[in-house]
Coordinates of C-alpha atoms and ligand atoms in Angstrom, one line a residue:
X1 CA 47.6 85.5 -22.5
X2 CA 49.6 82.8 -22.0
X3 CA 49.8 81.4 -18.1
X4 CA 52.9 81.5 -16.4
X5 CA 54.2 77.5 -16.1
X6 CA 52.5 76.1 -12.8
X7 CA 54.7 74.8 -10.2
X8 CA 54.0 71.3 -11.7
X9 CA 55.0 72.3 -15.0
X10 CA 58.2 73.5 -13.6
X11 CA 59.3 70.6 -11.6
X12 CA 57.7 67.7 -13.8
X13 CA 57.1 64.1 -12.0
X14 CA 59.8 63.0 -10.0
X15 CA 60.4 59.4 -9.4
X16 CA 64.0 58.1 -7.8
X17 CA 64.1 54.3 -7.3
X18 CA 66.7 51.4 -6.7
X19 CA 66.7 48.6 -9.4
X20 CA 63.8 50.4 -11.3
X21 CA 65.8 51.4 -14.5
X22 CA 63.4 49.0 -16.8
X23 CA 60.1 50.7 -15.8
X24 CA 61.3 54.0 -17.5
X25 CA 59.2 53.1 -20.5
X26 CA 56.2 53.0 -18.2
X27 CA 57.2 56.2 -16.6
X28 CA 57.5 57.7 -19.8
X29 CA 54.1 56.8 -21.2
X30 CA 52.7 57.9 -17.9
X31 CA 54.2 61.4 -18.3
X32 CA 53.0 61.7 -21.7
X33 CA 49.8 60.4 -21.5
X34 CA 50.0 58.0 -24.4
X35 CA 50.9 60.8 -27.1
X36 CA 54.3 60.3 -27.8
X37 CA 54.9 57.6 -30.5
X38 CA 59.2 58.4 -30.7
X39 CA 61.8 58.8 -27.9
X40 CA 65.1 60.4 -29.2
X41 CA 67.6 59.0 -26.8
X42 CA 70.5 61.8 -26.2
X43 CA 73.0 60.0 -24.6
X44 CA 76.9 59.4 -24.7
X45 CA 78.9 56.3 -26.0
X46 CA 80.0 55.2 -22.7
X47 CA 76.7 55.7 -20.6
X48 CA 74.7 54.2 -23.5
X49 CA 77.1 51.2 -23.6
X50 CA 75.9 50.6 -19.9
X51 CA 72.3 51.3 -19.9
X52 CA 71.3 52.0 -23.4
X53 CA 69.9 48.5 -24.1
X54 CA 67.9 48.6 -20.8
X55 CA 66.5 51.7 -21.4
X56 CA 65.4 51.0 -25.1
X57 CA 63.9 47.6 -24.5
X58 CA 61.9 49.2 -21.5
X59 CA 60.6 52.3 -24.2
X60 CA 60.0 49.5 -26.7
X61 CA 58.0 47.4 -24.6
X62 CA 55.7 50.6 -23.6
X63 CA 55.2 51.1 -27.3
X64 CA 57.8 54.0 -28.5
X65 CA 59.9 53.6 -31.2
X66 CA 63.3 54.5 -30.2
X67 CA 66.6 56.7 -32.2
X68 CA 69.6 57.7 -30.5
X69 CA 71.9 60.4 -30.5
X70 CA 75.3 60.2 -29.0
X71 CA 77.5 63.2 -28.1
X72 CA 81.2 63.0 -27.0
X73 CA 82.0 62.6 -23.2
X74 CA 82.9 65.5 -21.2
X75 CA 82.3 68.9 -20.8
X76 CA 84.3 70.2 -23.8
X77 CA 81.0 68.5 -26.2
X78 CA 78.6 70.5 -24.5
X79 CA 78.4 72.9 -27.6
X80 CA 76.3 74.4 -30.0
X81 CA 77.9 72.1 -32.8
X82 CA 77.2 69.2 -30.7
X83 CA 73.5 70.3 -30.2
X84 CA 73.2 71.0 -33.9
X85 CA 74.3 67.6 -34.7
X86 CA 71.6 66.3 -32.1
X87 CA 68.8 68.6 -33.8
X88 CA 69.9 66.9 -37.4
X89 CA 69.4 63.5 -36.0
X90 CA 66.2 64.0 -34.5
X91 CA 65.0 65.6 -37.6
X92 CA 66.6 62.5 -39.7
X93 CA 64.6 60.3 -37.3
X94 CA 61.5 62.1 -37.9
X95 CA 60.8 63.6 -34.5
X96 CA 57.6 65.5 -34.5
X97 CA 56.3 68.0 -31.7
X98 CA 54.4 65.7 -29.8
X99 CA 57.4 63.1 -29.3
X100 CA 59.8 63.4 -26.5
X101 CA 63.5 63.8 -26.2
X102 CA 65.1 61.6 -23.1
X103 CA 68.5 62.5 -21.8
X104 CA 70.4 59.4 -20.4
X105 CA 73.7 60.3 -18.6
X106 CA 75.2 63.0 -16.6
X107 CA 74.5 66.8 -16.5
X108 CA 76.2 67.4 -19.7
X109 CA 74.0 65.0 -21.8
X110 CA 70.9 66.4 -19.7
X111 CA 71.9 70.0 -20.2
X112 CA 72.5 69.5 -23.8
X113 CA 69.7 67.2 -24.5
X114 CA 67.1 69.5 -22.7
X115 CA 68.5 72.5 -24.6
X116 CA 67.8 70.6 -28.1
X117 CA 64.3 70.0 -26.9
X118 CA 64.0 73.1 -26.1
X119 CA 64.6 74.7 -29.4
X120 CA 63.9 71.7 -31.8
X121 CA 60.4 72.9 -33.6
X122 CA 60.2 75.8 -31.0
X123 CA 60.1 72.9 -28.2
X124 CA 58.9 69.4 -27.4
X125 CA 59.0 67.3 -24.3
X126 CA 62.0 66.3 -22.4
X127 CA 62.6 63.6 -19.5
X128 CA 65.6 63.6 -17.7
X129 CA 67.4 60.1 -17.0
X130 CA 70.1 61.3 -14.9
X131 CA 72.9 58.6 -14.1
X132 CA 75.4 60.8 -12.0
X133 CA 74.9 62.0 -8.5
X134 CA 75.3 65.4 -9.7
X135 CA 72.8 65.2 -12.3
X136 CA 70.1 63.3 -9.9
X137 CA 70.4 65.8 -7.3
X138 CA 70.8 68.9 -8.9
X139 CA 71.0 69.2 -12.9
X140 CA 68.2 67.1 -13.8
X141 CA 65.9 69.4 -11.4
X142 CA 64.5 72.9 -12.1
X143 CA 64.5 73.5 -15.9
X144 CA 68.1 75.0 -16.6
X145 CA 69.4 73.9 -20.0
X146 CA 72.3 74.7 -22.5
X147 CA 75.3 74.5 -23.6
X148 CA 78.8 76.4 -23.4
X149 CA 80.3 79.0 -25.7
X150 CA 83.6 80.5 -26.6
X151 CA 82.5 83.7 -24.3
X152 CA 81.7 81.4 -21.1
X153 CA 80.1 78.2 -19.7
X154 CA 76.5 77.8 -19.7
X155 CA 76.1 81.2 -21.6
X156 CA 73.8 79.7 -24.2
X157 CA 70.3 78.2 -22.8
X158 CA 66.9 78.1 -21.9
X159 CA 64.5 77.2 -19.4
X160 CA 62.9 74.1 -20.3
X161 CA 61.6 72.2 -17.4
X162 CA 61.4 68.3 -17.6
X163 CA 58.2 66.6 -18.1
X164 CA 59.8 64.3 -15.7
X165 CA 62.7 63.0 -14.4
X166 CA 63.4 59.4 -13.7
X167 CA 66.5 57.7 -12.1
X168 CA 67.7 54.6 -10.6
X169 CA 70.6 55.1 -8.0
X170 CA 71.8 51.8 -8.8
X171 CA 73.1 53.1 -12.0
X172 CA 75.4 55.0 -9.7
X173 CA 77.5 51.7 -9.0
X174 CA 79.4 52.2 -12.2
X175 CA 80.1 55.5 -11.4
X176 CA 84.3 56.4 -11.0
X177 CA 84.9 57.5 -7.2
X178 CA 85.8 61.1 -8.6
X179 CA 82.1 61.5 -9.5
X180 CA 80.8 60.4 -6.4
X181 CA 82.8 62.8 -4.5
X182 CA 81.9 65.7 -6.7
X183 CA 78.2 64.9 -6.6
X184 CA 78.4 64.5 -2.9
X185 CA 80.0 68.0 -2.8
X186 CA 76.7 69.5 -4.3
X187 CA 74.9 67.5 -1.6
X188 CA 76.9 69.0 1.0
X189 CA 76.0 72.7 -0.8
X190 CA 72.3 72.1 -0.4
X191 CA 72.7 70.5 3.2
X192 CA 74.5 73.9 4.2
X193 CA 71.8 75.7 2.9
X194 CA 69.2 73.5 4.3
X195 CA 70.1 72.8 7.8
X196 CA 72.4 70.5 10.3
X197 CA 69.8 67.5 10.1
X198 CA 70.7 67.1 6.2
X199 CA 74.4 67.9 6.8
X200 CA 74.6 64.9 9.4
X201 CA 72.4 62.7 7.2
X202 CA 75.0 63.2 4.2
X203 CA 78.2 62.7 6.4
X204 CA 76.4 59.3 7.5
X205 CA 75.7 58.0 4.3
X206 CA 79.1 58.7 2.7
X207 CA 81.5 58.2 5.8
X208 CA 80.3 54.3 5.3
X209 CA 81.3 54.1 1.7
X210 CA 81.1 50.3 1.6
X211 CA 77.5 50.0 2.4
X212 CA 76.7 53.1 0.2
X213 CA 74.3 50.8 -1.9
X214 CA 73.0 48.9 0.8
X215 CA 69.8 49.8 2.3
X216 CA 67.4 52.8 1.1
X217 CA 69.8 55.7 2.5
X218 CA 71.1 56.9 -0.7
X219 CA 68.0 56.9 -2.5
X220 CA 66.5 58.9 0.2
X221 CA 69.4 61.0 0.5
X222 CA 68.9 61.7 -3.1
X223 CA 65.0 62.5 -2.9
X224 CA 65.8 64.5 0.0
X225 CA 68.4 66.6 -1.7
X226 CA 65.7 66.7 -5.0
X227 CA 63.0 68.1 -2.4
X228 CA 65.2 71.0 -0.9
X229 CA 66.2 71.9 -4.5
X230 CA 62.4 72.0 -5.8
X231 CA 61.0 73.9 -2.7
X232 CA 63.8 76.8 -3.7
X233 CA 63.0 76.5 -7.5
X234 CA 59.5 76.4 -6.9
X235 CA 59.2 80.1 -5.3
X236 CA 61.8 81.5 -7.6
X237 CA 61.8 79.7 -11.1
X238 CA 63.4 81.9 -13.5
X239 CA 66.1 83.3 -11.0
X240 CA 64.7 86.6 -10.6
X241 CA 67.8 89.0 -10.9
X242 CA 66.5 91.6 -8.5
X243 CA 66.0 89.1 -5.6
X244 CA 68.7 89.2 -2.5
X245 CA 66.9 87.2 0.2
X246 CA 68.2 84.1 1.5
X247 CA 65.2 81.8 -0.5
X248 CA 66.3 83.4 -3.9
X249 CA 67.4 80.7 -6.4
X250 CA 70.5 82.2 -6.5
X251 CA 71.4 80.5 -3.3
X252 CA 71.8 77.2 -5.2
X253 CA 75.2 78.6 -6.3
X254 CA 76.5 78.5 -2.8
X255 CA 80.3 78.0 -3.4
X256 CA 80.0 78.9 -6.8
X257 CA 82.2 81.8 -7.1
X258 CA 85.4 80.5 -6.1
X259 CA 84.5 77.3 -7.8
X260 CA 83.9 78.9 -11.3
X261 CA 87.0 80.9 -10.8
X262 CA 89.1 77.5 -9.9
X263 CA 87.6 75.8 -12.9
X264 CA 88.5 78.8 -15.2
X265 CA 92.0 79.4 -13.7
X266 CA 92.9 75.7 -14.7
X267 CA 91.0 75.5 -18.2
X268 CA 88.4 73.4 -16.9
X269 CA 90.7 70.4 -17.1
X270 CA 91.7 69.9 -13.6
X271 CA 88.4 69.7 -11.4
X272 CA 85.2 67.9 -11.6
X273 CA 82.7 70.8 -11.2
X274 CA 81.4 69.4 -7.9
X275 CA 84.9 68.9 -6.4
X276 CA 85.5 73.0 -7.2
X277 CA 82.2 73.6 -5.3
X278 CA 83.4 71.6 -2.3
X279 CA 86.3 74.0 -2.0
X280 CA 84.1 77.2 -2.8
X281 CA 81.9 76.1 0.0
X282 CA 84.5 75.9 2.5
X283 CA 86.0 79.3 1.0
X284 CA 82.6 80.7 1.4
X285 CA 82.3 79.5 4.9
X286 CA 85.7 81.2 5.8
X287 CA 84.7 84.6 4.4
X288 CA 81.6 84.3 6.4
X289 CA 83.7 83.9 9.6
X290 CA 85.9 86.5 8.7
X291 CA 82.9 89.0 8.6
X292 CA 81.7 87.4 12.1
X293 CA 78.2 86.5 10.5
X294 CA 79.2 83.0 11.2
X295 CA 80.2 80.8 14.1
X296 CA 83.3 79.0 14.0
X297 CA 81.5 75.7 15.2
X298 CA 79.4 75.9 12.1
X299 CA 82.6 76.6 9.7
X300 CA 84.5 73.7 11.4
X301 CA 81.3 71.2 10.9
X302 CA 81.3 72.1 7.3
X303 CA 85.4 71.0 7.0
X304 CA 84.1 68.1 8.8
X305 CA 81.4 66.8 6.6
X306 CA 83.4 67.9 3.3
X307 CA 86.5 65.7 4.2
X308 CA 84.0 62.8 5.1
X309 CA 82.5 62.5 1.5
X310 CA 85.8 62.1 -0.1
X311 CA 89.5 63.8 -1.1
X312 CA 89.5 66.7 -3.2
X313 CA 92.5 67.5 -5.7
X314 CA 95.1 69.7 -4.1
X315 CA 95.1 73.0 -4.7
X316 CA 99.2 73.6 -5.0
X317 CA 100.5 76.0 -7.6
X318 CA 97.0 77.9 -8.0
X319 CA 97.9 81.7 -7.9
X320 CA 95.3 83.8 -5.7
X321 CA 95.7 87.0 -7.9
X322 CA 94.6 84.8 -11.4
X323 CA 91.7 83.6 -9.3
X324 CA 90.7 87.0 -8.0
X325 CA 90.6 88.6 -11.2
X326 CA 88.1 86.0 -12.4
X327 CA 85.5 86.8 -9.6
X328 CA 84.8 90.0 -11.4
X329 CA 83.4 87.7 -14.4
X330 CA 81.1 85.8 -12.1
X331 CA 77.5 85.6 -13.7
X332 CA 75.8 86.5 -10.3
X333 CA 77.4 89.8 -10.5
X334 CA 74.6 92.5 -11.0
X335 CA 75.4 96.0 -13.0
X336 CA 79.2 94.9 -12.4
X337 CA 78.7 94.6 -8.4
X338 CA 80.0 91.3 -7.0
X339 CA 77.4 89.1 -5.1
X340 CA 78.2 86.3 -2.8
X341 CA 76.3 83.7 -1.3
X342 CA 77.6 83.6 2.3
X343 CA 76.4 82.0 5.6
X344 CA 75.0 83.3 9.1
X345 CA 74.9 79.8 10.0
X346 CA 74.0 76.1 8.9
X347 CA 70.6 76.5 6.9
X348 CA 71.0 80.4 7.1
X349 CA 72.2 81.5 3.6
X350 CA 72.9 84.8 2.7
X351 CA 73.5 87.3 -0.4
X352 CA 76.3 89.7 0.1
X353 CA 76.7 92.5 -2.4
X354 CA 80.3 93.9 -3.0
X355 CA 79.7 97.1 -1.0
X356 CA 79.4 94.8 2.2
X357 CA 82.9 93.5 1.9
X358 CA 86.1 95.0 0.8
X359 CA 88.2 93.7 -2.1
X360 CA 90.8 93.4 0.5
X361 CA 89.1 90.9 2.5
X362 CA 88.1 89.0 -0.2
X363 CA 91.5 88.5 -1.3
X364 CA 93.3 88.1 1.9
X365 CA 91.0 85.5 3.0
X366 CA 91.6 83.7 -0.6
X367 CA 95.2 83.9 -0.2
X368 CA 95.1 82.3 3.1
X369 CA 92.5 79.9 2.4
X370 CA 94.5 78.7 -0.8
X371 CA 97.7 78.4 1.4
X372 CA 95.9 76.1 4.0
X373 CA 94.8 73.7 1.3
X374 CA 97.9 73.0 -0.2
Ligands
LIG401 P1 79.3 64.5 -16.7 O1 77.9 64.6 -17.5 O2 80.5 65.2 -17.5 O3 79.1 63.0 -16.1 C1 80.4 62.8 -15.7 C2 81.2 61.4 -16.1 O4 80.7 60.2 -15.8 C3 81.2 61.3 -17.8 O5 82.4 61.0 -18.2 C4 79.9 60.5 -17.9 O6 80.0 59.6 -19.3 C5 80.2 59.5 -16.8 N1 78.9 58.7 -16.4 C6 77.7 59.3 -16.3 N2 77.0 58.5 -15.7 C7 77.7 57.1 -15.5 C8 77.5 56.1 -15.0 N3 76.5 55.4 -14.4 N4 78.3 55.1 -14.7 C9 79.9 55.4 -15.1 N5 79.9 56.6 -15.9 C10 78.9 57.4 -16.0 O7 79.2 65.4 -15.4 P2 78.2 65.8 -14.3 O8 79.0 66.2 -12.9 O9 77.0 64.9 -14.0 O10 77.6 67.0 -15.0 C11 78.2 68.4 -15.0 C12 77.4 69.2 -15.8 O11 76.1 69.5 -15.2 C13 78.1 70.6 -16.3 O12 78.2 70.6 -17.5 C14 77.2 71.5 -15.3 O13 77.2 72.8 -16.0 C15 76.0 70.9 -15.4 N6 74.9 71.2 -14.4 C16 73.9 71.7 -15.1 C17 73.1 72.2 -13.5 C18 71.6 72.8 -14.2 O14 70.9 73.1 -13.2 N7 71.0 72.5 -15.6 C19 73.1 72.0 -12.3 C20 74.5 72.0 -11.8 C21 75.2 71.3 -13.1
LIG402 N1 72.3 74.6 -10.0 C1 71.5 75.9 -9.9 C2 70.5 76.2 -10.1 O1 69.5 75.0 -10.6 O2 69.6 77.3 -10.1

């Protein structure tokens, strides 16, 4: 009988540093035990242009031969068609089962590269080299890989835990402001689930934007976020559908019911995913207040921290009815019943099912929230 993957298999080795990009080769050799000869880099033109040379040189110095497959930049390229092109390029480069795929980029590249690694020759090793804040603290950790399809976002995929995650926070210096804010919103999501300590450290780190990269604060915060996510993933690695307790992996989708609906209602062209999550966090907090399960002060604290990490795009013109209809197709729903992640307080997530909250309350809170945020 095949043993289920151990915790170490699922989370791999994670190294977050500052100015450490040129040591990716040694990291990869260490993770792969010297067996891999070829490293296949999945990236996009923009990120590869910025960091490809350093990464390739480091891998070659460590004894790997390298080949590259570049995909288009953006969510719309996270498709089976892009994955097939990458797989064909891997075959052309004669990548073998003992070789490794390294994803150099944001969550789009990481999800697609991981998926290609999961299905090429029925699965080869994958290393995540995330270059966005969101990818460093969220998408590179926990083994979810996949692509989007005509019938929904992330609907084709596999759990394929990376053999290692390696990041250099200095890569974030070239990241556009909107992407920093989007990643910071996902950090607020983790902090809301974790507790007031992490929430306050998140605010402190992003309030003083000029010194974001001086000192160790950002790298330490990234590590703390990963540790939080890893703890949740560790005890519910495959997101057991039956679990409804406050430590289920489902809680990592806090803020995502509204986020996915906002993204869908605007054809995935208006919000960065993390920005939509920012609004989703506030809406979930408003609903928690409405149900009288969460104190007003905790909701105010979430508004305060979110406003301190950056400015979100306006919600003007977004129709409550259109957003509400999308809730019914949320991936978290079980047997057609809505599941929402709400808060009993900061650090106390709770999964609420559709029968504990009326459609009328969900809609009226949404309507008031959208009006308030215009
Ligand atoms: P992204 O991958 O599209 O990257 C955002 C933009 O930043 C892109 O234009 C990219 O080219 C650019 N970029 C990346 N690194 C850069 C750098 N260092 N300097 C300058 N530009 C850089 O978006 P994202 O927010 O990183 O990831 C979003 C994706 O992650 C979505 O597809 C989402 O579904 C997925 N995701 C997956 C998980 C998971 O558990 N697998 C979790 C959360 C999100
Ligand atoms: N980003 C949600 C998860 O990894 O489960």
